[in-house]
PDB file of C-alpha atoms in Angstrom:
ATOM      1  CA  UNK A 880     -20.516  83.510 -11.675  1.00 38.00           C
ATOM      2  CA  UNK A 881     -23.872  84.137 -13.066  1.00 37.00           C
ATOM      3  CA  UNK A 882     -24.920  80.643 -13.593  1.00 39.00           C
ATOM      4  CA  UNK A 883     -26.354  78.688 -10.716  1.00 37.00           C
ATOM      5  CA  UNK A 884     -24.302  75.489  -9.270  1.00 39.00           C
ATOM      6  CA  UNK A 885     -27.591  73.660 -10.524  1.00 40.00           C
ATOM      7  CA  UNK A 886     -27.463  74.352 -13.973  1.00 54.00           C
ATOM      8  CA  UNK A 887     -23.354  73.978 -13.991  1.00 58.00           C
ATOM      9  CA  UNK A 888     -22.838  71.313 -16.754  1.00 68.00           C
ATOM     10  CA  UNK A 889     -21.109  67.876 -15.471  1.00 64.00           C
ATOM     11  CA  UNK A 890     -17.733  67.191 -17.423  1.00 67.00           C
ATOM     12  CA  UNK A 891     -17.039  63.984 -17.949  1.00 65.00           C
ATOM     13  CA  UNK A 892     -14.307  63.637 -15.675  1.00 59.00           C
ATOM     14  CA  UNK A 893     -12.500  60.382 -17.512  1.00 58.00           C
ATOM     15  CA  UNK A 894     -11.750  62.771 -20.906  1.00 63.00           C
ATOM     16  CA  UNK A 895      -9.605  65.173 -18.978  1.00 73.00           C
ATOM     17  CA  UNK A 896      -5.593  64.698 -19.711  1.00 83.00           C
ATOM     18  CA  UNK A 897      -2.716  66.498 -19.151  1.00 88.00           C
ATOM     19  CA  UNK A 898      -2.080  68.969 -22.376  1.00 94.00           C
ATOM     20  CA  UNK A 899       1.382  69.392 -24.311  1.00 92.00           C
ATOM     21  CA  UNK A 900       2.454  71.317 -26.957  1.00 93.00           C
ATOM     22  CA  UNK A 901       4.194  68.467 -29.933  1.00 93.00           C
ATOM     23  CA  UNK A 902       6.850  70.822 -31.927  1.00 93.00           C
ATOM     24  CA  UNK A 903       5.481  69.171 -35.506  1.00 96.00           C
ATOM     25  CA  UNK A 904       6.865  69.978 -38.704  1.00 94.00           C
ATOM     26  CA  UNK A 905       5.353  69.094 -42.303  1.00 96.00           C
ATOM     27  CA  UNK A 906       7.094  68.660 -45.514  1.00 96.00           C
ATOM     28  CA  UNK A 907       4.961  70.189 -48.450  1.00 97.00           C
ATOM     29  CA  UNK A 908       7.302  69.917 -51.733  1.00 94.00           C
ATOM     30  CA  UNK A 909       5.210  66.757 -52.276  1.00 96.00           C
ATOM     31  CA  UNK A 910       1.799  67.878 -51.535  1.00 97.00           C
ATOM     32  CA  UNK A 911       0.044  69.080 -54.771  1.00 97.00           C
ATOM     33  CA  UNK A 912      -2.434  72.052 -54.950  1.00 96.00           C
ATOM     34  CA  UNK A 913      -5.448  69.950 -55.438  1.00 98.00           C
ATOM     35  CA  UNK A 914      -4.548  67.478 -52.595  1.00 98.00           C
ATOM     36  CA  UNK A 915      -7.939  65.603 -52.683  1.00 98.00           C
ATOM     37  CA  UNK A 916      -7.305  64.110 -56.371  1.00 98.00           C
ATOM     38  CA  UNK A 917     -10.275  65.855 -58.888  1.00 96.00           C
ATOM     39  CA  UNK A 918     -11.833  68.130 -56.094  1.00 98.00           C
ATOM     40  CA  UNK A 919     -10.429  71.570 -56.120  1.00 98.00           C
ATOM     41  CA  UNK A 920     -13.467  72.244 -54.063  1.00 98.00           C
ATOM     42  CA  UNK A 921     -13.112  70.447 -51.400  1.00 98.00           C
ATOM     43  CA  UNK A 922      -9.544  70.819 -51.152  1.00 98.00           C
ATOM     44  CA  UNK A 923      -9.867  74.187 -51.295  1.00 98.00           C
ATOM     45  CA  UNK A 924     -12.596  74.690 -48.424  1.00 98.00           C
ATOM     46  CA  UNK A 925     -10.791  72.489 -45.960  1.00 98.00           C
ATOM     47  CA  UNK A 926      -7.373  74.798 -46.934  1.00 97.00           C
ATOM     48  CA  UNK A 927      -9.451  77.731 -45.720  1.00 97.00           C
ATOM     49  CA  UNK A 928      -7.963  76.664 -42.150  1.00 96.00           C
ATOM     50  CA  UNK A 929      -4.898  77.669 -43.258  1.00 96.00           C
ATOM     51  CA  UNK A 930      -6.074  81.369 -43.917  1.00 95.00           C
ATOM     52  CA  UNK A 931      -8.312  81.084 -40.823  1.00 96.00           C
ATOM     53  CA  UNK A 932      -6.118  79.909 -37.960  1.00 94.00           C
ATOM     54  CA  UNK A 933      -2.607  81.289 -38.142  1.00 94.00           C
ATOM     55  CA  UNK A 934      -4.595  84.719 -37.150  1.00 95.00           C
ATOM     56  CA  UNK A 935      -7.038  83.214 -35.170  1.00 96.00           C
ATOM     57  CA  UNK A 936      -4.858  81.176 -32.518  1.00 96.00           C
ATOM     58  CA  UNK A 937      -2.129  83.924 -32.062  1.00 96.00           C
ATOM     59  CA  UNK A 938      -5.504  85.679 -30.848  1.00 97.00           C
ATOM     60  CA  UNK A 939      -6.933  82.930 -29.147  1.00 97.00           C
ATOM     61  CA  UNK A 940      -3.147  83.072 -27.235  1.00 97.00           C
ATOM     62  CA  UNK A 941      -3.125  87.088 -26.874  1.00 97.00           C
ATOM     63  CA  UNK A 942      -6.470  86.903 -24.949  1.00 97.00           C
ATOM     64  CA  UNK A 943      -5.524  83.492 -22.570  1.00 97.00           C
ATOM     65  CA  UNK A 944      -1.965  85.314 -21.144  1.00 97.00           C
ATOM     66  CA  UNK A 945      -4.205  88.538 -20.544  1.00 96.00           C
ATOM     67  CA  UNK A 946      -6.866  86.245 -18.439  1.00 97.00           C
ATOM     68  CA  UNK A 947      -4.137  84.087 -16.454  1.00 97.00           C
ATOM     69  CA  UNK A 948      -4.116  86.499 -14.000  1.00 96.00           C
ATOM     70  CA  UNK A 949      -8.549  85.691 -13.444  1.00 96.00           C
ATOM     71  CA  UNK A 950      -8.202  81.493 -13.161  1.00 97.00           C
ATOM     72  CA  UNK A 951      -8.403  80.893  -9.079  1.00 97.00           C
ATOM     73  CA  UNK A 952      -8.251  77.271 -10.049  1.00 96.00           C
ATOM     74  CA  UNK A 953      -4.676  76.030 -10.435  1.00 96.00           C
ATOM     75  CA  UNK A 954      -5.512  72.938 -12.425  1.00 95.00           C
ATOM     76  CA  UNK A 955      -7.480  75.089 -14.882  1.00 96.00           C
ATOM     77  CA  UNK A 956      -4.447  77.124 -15.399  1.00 97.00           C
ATOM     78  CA  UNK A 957      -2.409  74.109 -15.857  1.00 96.00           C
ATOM     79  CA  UNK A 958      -4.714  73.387 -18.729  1.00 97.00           C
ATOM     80  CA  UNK A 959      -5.316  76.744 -19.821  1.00 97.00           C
ATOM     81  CA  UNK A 960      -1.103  77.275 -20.070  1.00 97.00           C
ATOM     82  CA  UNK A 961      -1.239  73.981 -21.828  1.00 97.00           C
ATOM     83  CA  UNK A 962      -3.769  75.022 -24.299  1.00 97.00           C
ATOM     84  CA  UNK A 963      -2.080  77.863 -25.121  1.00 97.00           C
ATOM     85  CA  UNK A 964       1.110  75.946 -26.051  1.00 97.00           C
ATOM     86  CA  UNK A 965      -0.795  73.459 -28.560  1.00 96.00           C
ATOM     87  CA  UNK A 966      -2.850  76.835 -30.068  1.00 97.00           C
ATOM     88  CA  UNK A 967       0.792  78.422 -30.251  1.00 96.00           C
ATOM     89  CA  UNK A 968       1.955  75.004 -32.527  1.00 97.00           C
ATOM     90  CA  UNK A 969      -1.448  74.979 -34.560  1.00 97.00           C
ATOM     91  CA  UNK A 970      -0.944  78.472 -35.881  1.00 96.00           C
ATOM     92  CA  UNK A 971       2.932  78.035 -36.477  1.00 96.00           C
ATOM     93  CA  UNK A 972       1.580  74.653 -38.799  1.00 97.00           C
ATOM     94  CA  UNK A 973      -0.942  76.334 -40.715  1.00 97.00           C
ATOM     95  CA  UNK A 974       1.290  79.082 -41.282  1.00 96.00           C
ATOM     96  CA  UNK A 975       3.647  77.535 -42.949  1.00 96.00           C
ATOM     97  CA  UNK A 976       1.380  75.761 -45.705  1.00 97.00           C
ATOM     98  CA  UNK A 977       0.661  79.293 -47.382  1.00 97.00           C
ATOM     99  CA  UNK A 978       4.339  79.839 -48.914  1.00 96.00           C
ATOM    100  CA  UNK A 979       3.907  76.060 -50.436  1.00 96.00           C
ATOM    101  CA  UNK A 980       0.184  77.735 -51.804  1.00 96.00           C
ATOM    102  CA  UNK A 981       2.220  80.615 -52.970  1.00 96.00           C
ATOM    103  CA  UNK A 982       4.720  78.649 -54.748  1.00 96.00           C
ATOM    104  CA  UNK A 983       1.621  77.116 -56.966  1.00 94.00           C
ATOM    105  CA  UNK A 984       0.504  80.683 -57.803  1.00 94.00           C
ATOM    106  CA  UNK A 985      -2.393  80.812 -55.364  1.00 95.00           C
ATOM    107  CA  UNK A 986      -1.495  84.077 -53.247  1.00 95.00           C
ATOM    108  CA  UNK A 987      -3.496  83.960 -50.300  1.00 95.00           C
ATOM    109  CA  UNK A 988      -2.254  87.631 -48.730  1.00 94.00           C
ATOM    110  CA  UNK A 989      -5.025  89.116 -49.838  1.00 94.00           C
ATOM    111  CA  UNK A 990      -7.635  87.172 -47.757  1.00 95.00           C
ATOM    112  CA  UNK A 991      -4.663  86.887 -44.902  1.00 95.00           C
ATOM    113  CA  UNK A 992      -4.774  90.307 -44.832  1.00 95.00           C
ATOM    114  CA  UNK A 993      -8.235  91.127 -43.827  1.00 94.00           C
ATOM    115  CA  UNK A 994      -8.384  88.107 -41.543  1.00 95.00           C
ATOM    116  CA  UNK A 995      -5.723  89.561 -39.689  1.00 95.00           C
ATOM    117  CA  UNK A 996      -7.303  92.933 -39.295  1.00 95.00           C
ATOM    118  CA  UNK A 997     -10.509  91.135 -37.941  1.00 94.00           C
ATOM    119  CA  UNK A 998      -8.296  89.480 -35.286  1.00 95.00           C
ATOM    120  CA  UNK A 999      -5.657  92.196 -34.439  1.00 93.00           C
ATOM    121  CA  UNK A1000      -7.850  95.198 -34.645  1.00 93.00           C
ATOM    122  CA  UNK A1001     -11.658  94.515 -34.676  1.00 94.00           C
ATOM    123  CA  UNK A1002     -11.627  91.879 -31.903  1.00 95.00           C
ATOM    124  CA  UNK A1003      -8.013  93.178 -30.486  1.00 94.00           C
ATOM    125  CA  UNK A1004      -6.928  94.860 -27.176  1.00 94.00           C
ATOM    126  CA  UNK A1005      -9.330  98.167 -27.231  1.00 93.00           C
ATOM    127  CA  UNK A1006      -8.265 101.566 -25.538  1.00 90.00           C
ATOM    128  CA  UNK A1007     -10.906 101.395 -22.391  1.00 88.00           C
ATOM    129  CA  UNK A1008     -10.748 103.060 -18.533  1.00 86.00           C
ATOM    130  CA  UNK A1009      -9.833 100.136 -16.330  1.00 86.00           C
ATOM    131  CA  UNK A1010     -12.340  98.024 -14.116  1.00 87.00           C
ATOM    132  CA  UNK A1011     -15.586  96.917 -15.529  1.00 91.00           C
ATOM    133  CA  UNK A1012     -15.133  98.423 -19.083  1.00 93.00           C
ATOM    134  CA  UNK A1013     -11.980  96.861 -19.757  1.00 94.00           C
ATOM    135  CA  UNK A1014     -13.245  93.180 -18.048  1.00 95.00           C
ATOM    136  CA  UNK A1015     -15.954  93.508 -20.195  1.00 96.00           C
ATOM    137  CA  UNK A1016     -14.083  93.144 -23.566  1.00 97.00           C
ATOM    138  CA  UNK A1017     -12.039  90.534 -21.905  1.00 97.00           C
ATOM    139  CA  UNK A1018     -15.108  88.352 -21.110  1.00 97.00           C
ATOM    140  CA  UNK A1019     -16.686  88.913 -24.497  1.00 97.00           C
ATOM    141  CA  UNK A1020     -13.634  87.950 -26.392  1.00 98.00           C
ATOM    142  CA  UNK A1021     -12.852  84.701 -23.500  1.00 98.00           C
ATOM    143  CA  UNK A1022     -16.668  83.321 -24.531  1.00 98.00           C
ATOM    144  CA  UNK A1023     -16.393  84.183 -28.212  1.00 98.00           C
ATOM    145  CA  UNK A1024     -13.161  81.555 -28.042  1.00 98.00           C
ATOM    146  CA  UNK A1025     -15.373  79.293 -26.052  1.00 98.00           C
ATOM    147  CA  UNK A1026     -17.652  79.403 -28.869  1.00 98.00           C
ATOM    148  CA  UNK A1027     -14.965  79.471 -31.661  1.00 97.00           C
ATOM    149  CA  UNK A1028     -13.477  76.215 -30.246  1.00 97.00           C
ATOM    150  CA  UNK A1029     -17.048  74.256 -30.084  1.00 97.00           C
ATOM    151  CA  UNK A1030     -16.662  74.068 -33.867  1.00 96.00           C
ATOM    152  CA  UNK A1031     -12.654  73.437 -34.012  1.00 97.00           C
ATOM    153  CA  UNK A1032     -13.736  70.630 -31.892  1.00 97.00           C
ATOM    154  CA  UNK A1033     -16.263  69.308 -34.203  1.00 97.00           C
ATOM    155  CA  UNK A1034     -13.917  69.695 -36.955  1.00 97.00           C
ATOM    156  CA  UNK A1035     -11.238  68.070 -35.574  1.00 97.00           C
ATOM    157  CA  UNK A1036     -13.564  64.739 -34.049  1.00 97.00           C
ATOM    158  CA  UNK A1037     -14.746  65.088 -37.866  1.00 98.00           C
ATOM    159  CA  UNK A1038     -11.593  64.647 -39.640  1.00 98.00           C
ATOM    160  CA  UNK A1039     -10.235  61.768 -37.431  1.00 98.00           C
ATOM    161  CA  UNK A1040     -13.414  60.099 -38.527  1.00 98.00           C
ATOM    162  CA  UNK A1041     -13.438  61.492 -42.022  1.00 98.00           C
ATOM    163  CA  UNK A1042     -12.546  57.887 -44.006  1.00 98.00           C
ATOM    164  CA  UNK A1043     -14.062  59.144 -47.062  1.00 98.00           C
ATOM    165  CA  UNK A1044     -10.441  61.295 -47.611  1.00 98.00           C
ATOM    166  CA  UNK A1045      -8.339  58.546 -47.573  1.00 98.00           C
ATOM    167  CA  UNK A1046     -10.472  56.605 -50.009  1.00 98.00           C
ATOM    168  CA  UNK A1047      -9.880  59.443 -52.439  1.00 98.00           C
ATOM    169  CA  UNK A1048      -6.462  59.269 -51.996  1.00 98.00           C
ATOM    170  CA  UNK A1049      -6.084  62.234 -50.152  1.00 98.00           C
ATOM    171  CA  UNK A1050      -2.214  63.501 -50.081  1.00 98.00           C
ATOM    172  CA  UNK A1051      -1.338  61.805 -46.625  1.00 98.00           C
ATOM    173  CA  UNK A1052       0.965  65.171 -45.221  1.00 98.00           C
ATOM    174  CA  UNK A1053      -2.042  67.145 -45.367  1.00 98.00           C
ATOM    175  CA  UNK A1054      -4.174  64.838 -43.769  1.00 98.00           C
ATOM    176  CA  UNK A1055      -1.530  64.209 -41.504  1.00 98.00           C
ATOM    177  CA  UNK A1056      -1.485  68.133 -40.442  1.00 98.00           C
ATOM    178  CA  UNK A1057      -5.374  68.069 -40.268  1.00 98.00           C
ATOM    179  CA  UNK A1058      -5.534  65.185 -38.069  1.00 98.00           C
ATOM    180  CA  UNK A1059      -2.767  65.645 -35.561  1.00 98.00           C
ATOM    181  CA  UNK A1060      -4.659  69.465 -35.237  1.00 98.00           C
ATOM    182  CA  UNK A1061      -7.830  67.854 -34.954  1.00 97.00           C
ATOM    183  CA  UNK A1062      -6.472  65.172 -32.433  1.00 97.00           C
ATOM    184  CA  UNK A1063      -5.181  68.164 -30.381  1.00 97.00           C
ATOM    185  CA  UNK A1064      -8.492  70.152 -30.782  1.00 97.00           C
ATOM    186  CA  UNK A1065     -10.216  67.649 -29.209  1.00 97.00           C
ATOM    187  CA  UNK A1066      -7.571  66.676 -26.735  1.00 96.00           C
ATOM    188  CA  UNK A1067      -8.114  70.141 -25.537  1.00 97.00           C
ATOM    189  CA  UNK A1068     -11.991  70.512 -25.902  1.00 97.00           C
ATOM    190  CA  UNK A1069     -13.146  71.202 -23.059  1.00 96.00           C
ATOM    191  CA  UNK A1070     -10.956  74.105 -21.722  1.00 97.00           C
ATOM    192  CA  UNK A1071     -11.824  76.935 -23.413  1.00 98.00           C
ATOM    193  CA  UNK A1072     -15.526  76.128 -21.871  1.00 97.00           C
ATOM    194  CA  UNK A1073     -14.581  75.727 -18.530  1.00 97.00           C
ATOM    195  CA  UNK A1074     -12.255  79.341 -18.303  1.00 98.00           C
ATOM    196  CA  UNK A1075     -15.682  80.771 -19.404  1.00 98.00           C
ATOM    197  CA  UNK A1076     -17.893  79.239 -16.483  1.00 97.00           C
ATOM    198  CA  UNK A1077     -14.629  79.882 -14.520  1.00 97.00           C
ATOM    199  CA  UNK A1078     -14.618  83.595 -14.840  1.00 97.00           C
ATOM    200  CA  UNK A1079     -17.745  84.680 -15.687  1.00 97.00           C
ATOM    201  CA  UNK A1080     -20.021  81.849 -17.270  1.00 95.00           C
ATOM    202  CA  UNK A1081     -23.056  84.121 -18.085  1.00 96.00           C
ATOM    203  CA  UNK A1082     -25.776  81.956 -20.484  1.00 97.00           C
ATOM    204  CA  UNK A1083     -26.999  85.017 -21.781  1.00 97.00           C
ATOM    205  CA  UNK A1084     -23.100  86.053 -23.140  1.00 97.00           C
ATOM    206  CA  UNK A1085     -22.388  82.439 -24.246  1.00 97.00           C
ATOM    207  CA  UNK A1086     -25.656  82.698 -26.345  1.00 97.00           C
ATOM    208  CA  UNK A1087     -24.738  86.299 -27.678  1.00 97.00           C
ATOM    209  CA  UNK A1088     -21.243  85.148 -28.275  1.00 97.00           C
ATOM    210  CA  UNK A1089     -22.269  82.157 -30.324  1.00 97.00           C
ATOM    211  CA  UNK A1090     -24.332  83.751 -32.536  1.00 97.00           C
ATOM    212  CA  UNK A1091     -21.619  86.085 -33.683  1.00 96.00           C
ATOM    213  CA  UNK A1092     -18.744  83.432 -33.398  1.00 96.00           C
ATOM    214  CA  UNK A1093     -21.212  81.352 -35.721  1.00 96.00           C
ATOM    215  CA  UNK A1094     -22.279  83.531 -38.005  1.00 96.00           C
ATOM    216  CA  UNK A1095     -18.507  85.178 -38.392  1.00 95.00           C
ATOM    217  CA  UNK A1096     -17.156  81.721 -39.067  1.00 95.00           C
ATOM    218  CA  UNK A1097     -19.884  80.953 -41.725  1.00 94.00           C
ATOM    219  CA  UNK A1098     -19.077  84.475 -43.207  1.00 95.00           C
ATOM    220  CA  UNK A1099     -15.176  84.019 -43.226  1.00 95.00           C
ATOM    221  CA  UNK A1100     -15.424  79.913 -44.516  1.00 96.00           C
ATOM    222  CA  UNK A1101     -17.900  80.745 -47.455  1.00 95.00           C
ATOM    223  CA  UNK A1102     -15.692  83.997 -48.353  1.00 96.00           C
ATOM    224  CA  UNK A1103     -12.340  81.883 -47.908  1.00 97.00           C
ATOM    225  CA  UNK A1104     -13.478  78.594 -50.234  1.00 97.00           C
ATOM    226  CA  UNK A1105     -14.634  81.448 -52.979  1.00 97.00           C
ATOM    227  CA  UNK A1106     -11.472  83.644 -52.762  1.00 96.00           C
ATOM    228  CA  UNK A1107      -9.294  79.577 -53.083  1.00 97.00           C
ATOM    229  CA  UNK A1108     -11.685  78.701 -56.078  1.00 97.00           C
ATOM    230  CA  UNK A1109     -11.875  82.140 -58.232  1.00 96.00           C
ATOM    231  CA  UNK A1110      -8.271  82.634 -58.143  1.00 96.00           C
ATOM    232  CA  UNK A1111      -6.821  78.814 -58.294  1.00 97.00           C
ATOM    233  CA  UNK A1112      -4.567  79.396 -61.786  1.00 96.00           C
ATOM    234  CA  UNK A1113      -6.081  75.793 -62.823  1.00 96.00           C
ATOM    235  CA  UNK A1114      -9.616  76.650 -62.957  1.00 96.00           C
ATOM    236  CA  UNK A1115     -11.569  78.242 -65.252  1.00 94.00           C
ATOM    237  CA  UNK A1116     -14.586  80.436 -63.437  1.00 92.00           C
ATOM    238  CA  UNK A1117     -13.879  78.151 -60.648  1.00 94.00           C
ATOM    239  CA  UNK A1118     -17.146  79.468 -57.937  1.00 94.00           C
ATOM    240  CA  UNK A1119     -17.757  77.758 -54.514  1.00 96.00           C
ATOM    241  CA  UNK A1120     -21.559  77.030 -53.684  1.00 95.00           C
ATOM    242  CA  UNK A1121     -23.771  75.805 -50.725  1.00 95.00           C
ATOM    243  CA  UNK A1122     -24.687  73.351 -53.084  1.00 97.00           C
ATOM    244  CA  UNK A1123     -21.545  72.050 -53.596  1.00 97.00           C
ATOM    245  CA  UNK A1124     -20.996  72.060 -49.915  1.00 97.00           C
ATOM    246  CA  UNK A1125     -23.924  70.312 -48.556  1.00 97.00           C
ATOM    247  CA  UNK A1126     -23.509  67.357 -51.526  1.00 97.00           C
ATOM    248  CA  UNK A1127     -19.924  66.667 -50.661  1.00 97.00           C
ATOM    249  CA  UNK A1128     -21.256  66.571 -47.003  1.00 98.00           C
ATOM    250  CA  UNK A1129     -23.212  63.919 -48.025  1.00 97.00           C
ATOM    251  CA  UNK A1130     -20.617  62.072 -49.015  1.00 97.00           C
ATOM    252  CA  UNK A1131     -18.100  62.351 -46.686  1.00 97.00           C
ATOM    253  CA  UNK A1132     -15.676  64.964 -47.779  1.00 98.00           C
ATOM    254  CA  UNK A1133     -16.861  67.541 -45.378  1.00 98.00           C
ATOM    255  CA  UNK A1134     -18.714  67.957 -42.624  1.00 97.00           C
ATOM    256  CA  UNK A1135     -22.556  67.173 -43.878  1.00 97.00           C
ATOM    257  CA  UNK A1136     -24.912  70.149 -42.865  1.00 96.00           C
ATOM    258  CA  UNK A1137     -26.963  68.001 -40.833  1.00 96.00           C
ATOM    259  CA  UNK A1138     -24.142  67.921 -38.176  1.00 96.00           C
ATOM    260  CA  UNK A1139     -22.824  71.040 -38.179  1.00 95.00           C
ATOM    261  CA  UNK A1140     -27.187  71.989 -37.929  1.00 95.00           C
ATOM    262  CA  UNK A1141     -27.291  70.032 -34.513  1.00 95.00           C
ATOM    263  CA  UNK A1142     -24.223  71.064 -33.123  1.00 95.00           C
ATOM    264  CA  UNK A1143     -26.263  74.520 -32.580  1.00 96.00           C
ATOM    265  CA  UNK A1144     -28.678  73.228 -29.770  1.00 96.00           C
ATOM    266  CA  UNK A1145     -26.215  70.451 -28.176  1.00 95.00           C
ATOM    267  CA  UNK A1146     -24.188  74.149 -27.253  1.00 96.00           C
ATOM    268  CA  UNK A1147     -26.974  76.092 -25.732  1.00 96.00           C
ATOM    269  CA  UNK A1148     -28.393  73.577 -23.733  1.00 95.00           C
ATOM    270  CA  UNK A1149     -27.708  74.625 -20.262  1.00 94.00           C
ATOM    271  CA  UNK A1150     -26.485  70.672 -19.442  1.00 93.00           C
ATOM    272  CA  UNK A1151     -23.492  71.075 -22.430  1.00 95.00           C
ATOM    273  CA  UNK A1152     -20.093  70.241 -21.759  1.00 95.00           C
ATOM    274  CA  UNK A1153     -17.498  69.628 -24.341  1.00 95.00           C
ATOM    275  CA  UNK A1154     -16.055  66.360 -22.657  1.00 93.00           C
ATOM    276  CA  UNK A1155     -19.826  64.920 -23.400  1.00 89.00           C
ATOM    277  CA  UNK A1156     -18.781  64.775 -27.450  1.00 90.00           C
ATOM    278  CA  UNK A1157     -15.732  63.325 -29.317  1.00 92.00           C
ATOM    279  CA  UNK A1158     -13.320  60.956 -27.783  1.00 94.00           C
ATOM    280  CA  UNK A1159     -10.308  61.877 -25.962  1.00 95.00           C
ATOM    281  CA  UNK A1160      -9.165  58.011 -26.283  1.00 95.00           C
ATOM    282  CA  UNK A1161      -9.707  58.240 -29.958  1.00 96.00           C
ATOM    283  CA  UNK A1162      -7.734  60.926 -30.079  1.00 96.00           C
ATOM    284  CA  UNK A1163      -4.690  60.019 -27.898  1.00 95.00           C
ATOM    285  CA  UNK A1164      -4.682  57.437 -30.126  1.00 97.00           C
ATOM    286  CA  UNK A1165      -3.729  59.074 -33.307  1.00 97.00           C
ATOM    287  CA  UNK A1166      -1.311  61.280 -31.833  1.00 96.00           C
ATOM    288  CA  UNK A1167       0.115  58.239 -30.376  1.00 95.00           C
ATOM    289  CA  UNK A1168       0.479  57.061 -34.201  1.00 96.00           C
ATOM    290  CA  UNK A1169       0.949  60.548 -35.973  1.00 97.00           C
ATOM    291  CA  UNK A1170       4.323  60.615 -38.385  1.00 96.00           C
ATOM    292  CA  UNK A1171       4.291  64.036 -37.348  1.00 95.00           C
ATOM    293  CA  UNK A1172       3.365  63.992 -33.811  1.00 94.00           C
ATOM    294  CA  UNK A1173       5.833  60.962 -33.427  1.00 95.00           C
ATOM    295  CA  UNK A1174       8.980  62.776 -35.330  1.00 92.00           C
ATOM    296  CA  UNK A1175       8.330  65.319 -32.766  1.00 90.00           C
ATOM    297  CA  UNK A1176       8.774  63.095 -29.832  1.00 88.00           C
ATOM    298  CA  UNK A1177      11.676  61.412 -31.131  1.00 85.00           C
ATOM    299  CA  UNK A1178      13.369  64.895 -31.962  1.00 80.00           C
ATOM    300  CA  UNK A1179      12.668  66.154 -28.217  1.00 79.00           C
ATOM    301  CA  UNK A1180      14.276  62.606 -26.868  1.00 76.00           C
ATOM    302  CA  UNK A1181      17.385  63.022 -28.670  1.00 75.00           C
ATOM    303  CA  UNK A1182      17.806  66.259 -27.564  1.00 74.00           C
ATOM    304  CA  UNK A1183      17.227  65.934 -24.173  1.00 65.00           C
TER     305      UNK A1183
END
């Protein structure tokens, strides 16, 4: 490892829990295509998740069974096996919103389609001579998740604080789906970090890795929430905006710029560690309460 033991961030030691993959399912006849009542735009830019991460955790999972064979620590490959079985679930969830966004005449193959190129071909499995070339790739693509999953873990300790929804009268499945996700993102938090100081750990990659994780996920969230507005069949020259963005941010319906602005430094200090933000309590605590996460449980009893 390239860092030295005295710069090695501290985990908090207390937010580490076992990880397990809850077999959800989510009923969306009910769920209507604006699903924050009177904001299309909102609605829409949160439901760019569901074009994002089907893609984006069946790569996360591709790259973790390829590095199994790197993790000397047998506790971080309990976690890293148990990660992979809750990123698994996450894309199988999100997946299965797009037919019920196809059924209200919002086609979302098109965008699909190029975020599964990114994933499959520009950041896939690359035809290089073995040894350092091909550990190389592997690296880059283990700290770009590291990066990646920063921001799915300030999303998801966002939307289990994100009271502003329900006060709309947000459709309760979908938050449901967003919040059992989030629970689990921050559940997780801290192990896509720690297989990055684990098998390499290099500041000057996890710097170089952010910026393009960052900047990619800016690119892909700003092109997503335009593609949902300009072709939503109820809108007439429906356009997503910054502006729009950073005022509903302000009031609670998304993440307010501010936050997602000081998230940059809190993940290139050299002291960061994901168990230092969110709550794994708070979390536990929803799942513990989730109408999804708890039909799962009581489906696995009965069949055991």
């Amino acid at each position: 490892m390239s860092n030295t033991q005295a710069r090695l961030p501290r985990p908090v030691e207390s937010e580490r829990i076992p990880l397990k993959a809850r077999k959800v399912s989510f009923s969306w006849e009910d769920t209507p295509l604006h699903w924050v009542p009177g904001d299309p735009f909102t609605t829409h830019t949160i439901n760019v998740l569901h074009l994002l991460l089907p893609a984006g955790e069946r790569w996360f999972v591709h790259v973790y069974k390829q590095v199994l064979p790197y993790i000397r620590d047998e506790r971080l490959r309990e976690d890293v096996i148990g990660f992979i079985g809750q990123e698994a679930m996450h894309s199988q969830a999100h997946d299965e919103v797009l037919p019920h966004l196809k059924d209200q005449g919002l086609d979302p193959t098109p965008y699909t389609a190029q975020v599964d190129w990114l994933f499959e071909k520009l950041l896939g499995d690359r035809t290089l001579p073995p040894g350092r070339p091909r550990r190389w790739w592997l690296m880059e693509r283990v700290a770009l998740i590291a990066a990646i999953e920063h921001y799915t873990a300030f999303l998801g300790d966002w939307v289990l604080n994100a009271g502003e929804l329900d006060r709309r009268g947000a459709d309760p499945t979908m938050l449901d789906l967003l919040r059992w996700h989030g629970a689990e993102e921050v559940e997780h938090r801290s192990v896509a970090f720690d297989l990055f100081l684990h098998v390499d750990g290099s500041y000057a990659r996890r710097v170089r890795t952010w910026a393009v994780a960052f900047s990619a996920l800016v690119f892909l969230w700003q092109r997503g929430a335009r593609f949902f507005m300009e072709n939503d069949p109820t809108l007439i020259d429906g356009r997503a905006t910054f502006m729009a963005f950073h005022r509903r941010g302000r009031r609670g319906l998304l993440p307010s710029t501010g936050a997602m602005l000081r998230s940059i430094p809190r993940y290139l200090g050299h002291a960061y560690h994901p168990s230092q933000e969110g709550s794994t309590e708070q979390a536990v605590a929803y799942l513990a309460a989730s109408p999804a996460a708890l039909a799962a449980e009581k489906s696995q009893e009965e069949a055991a």
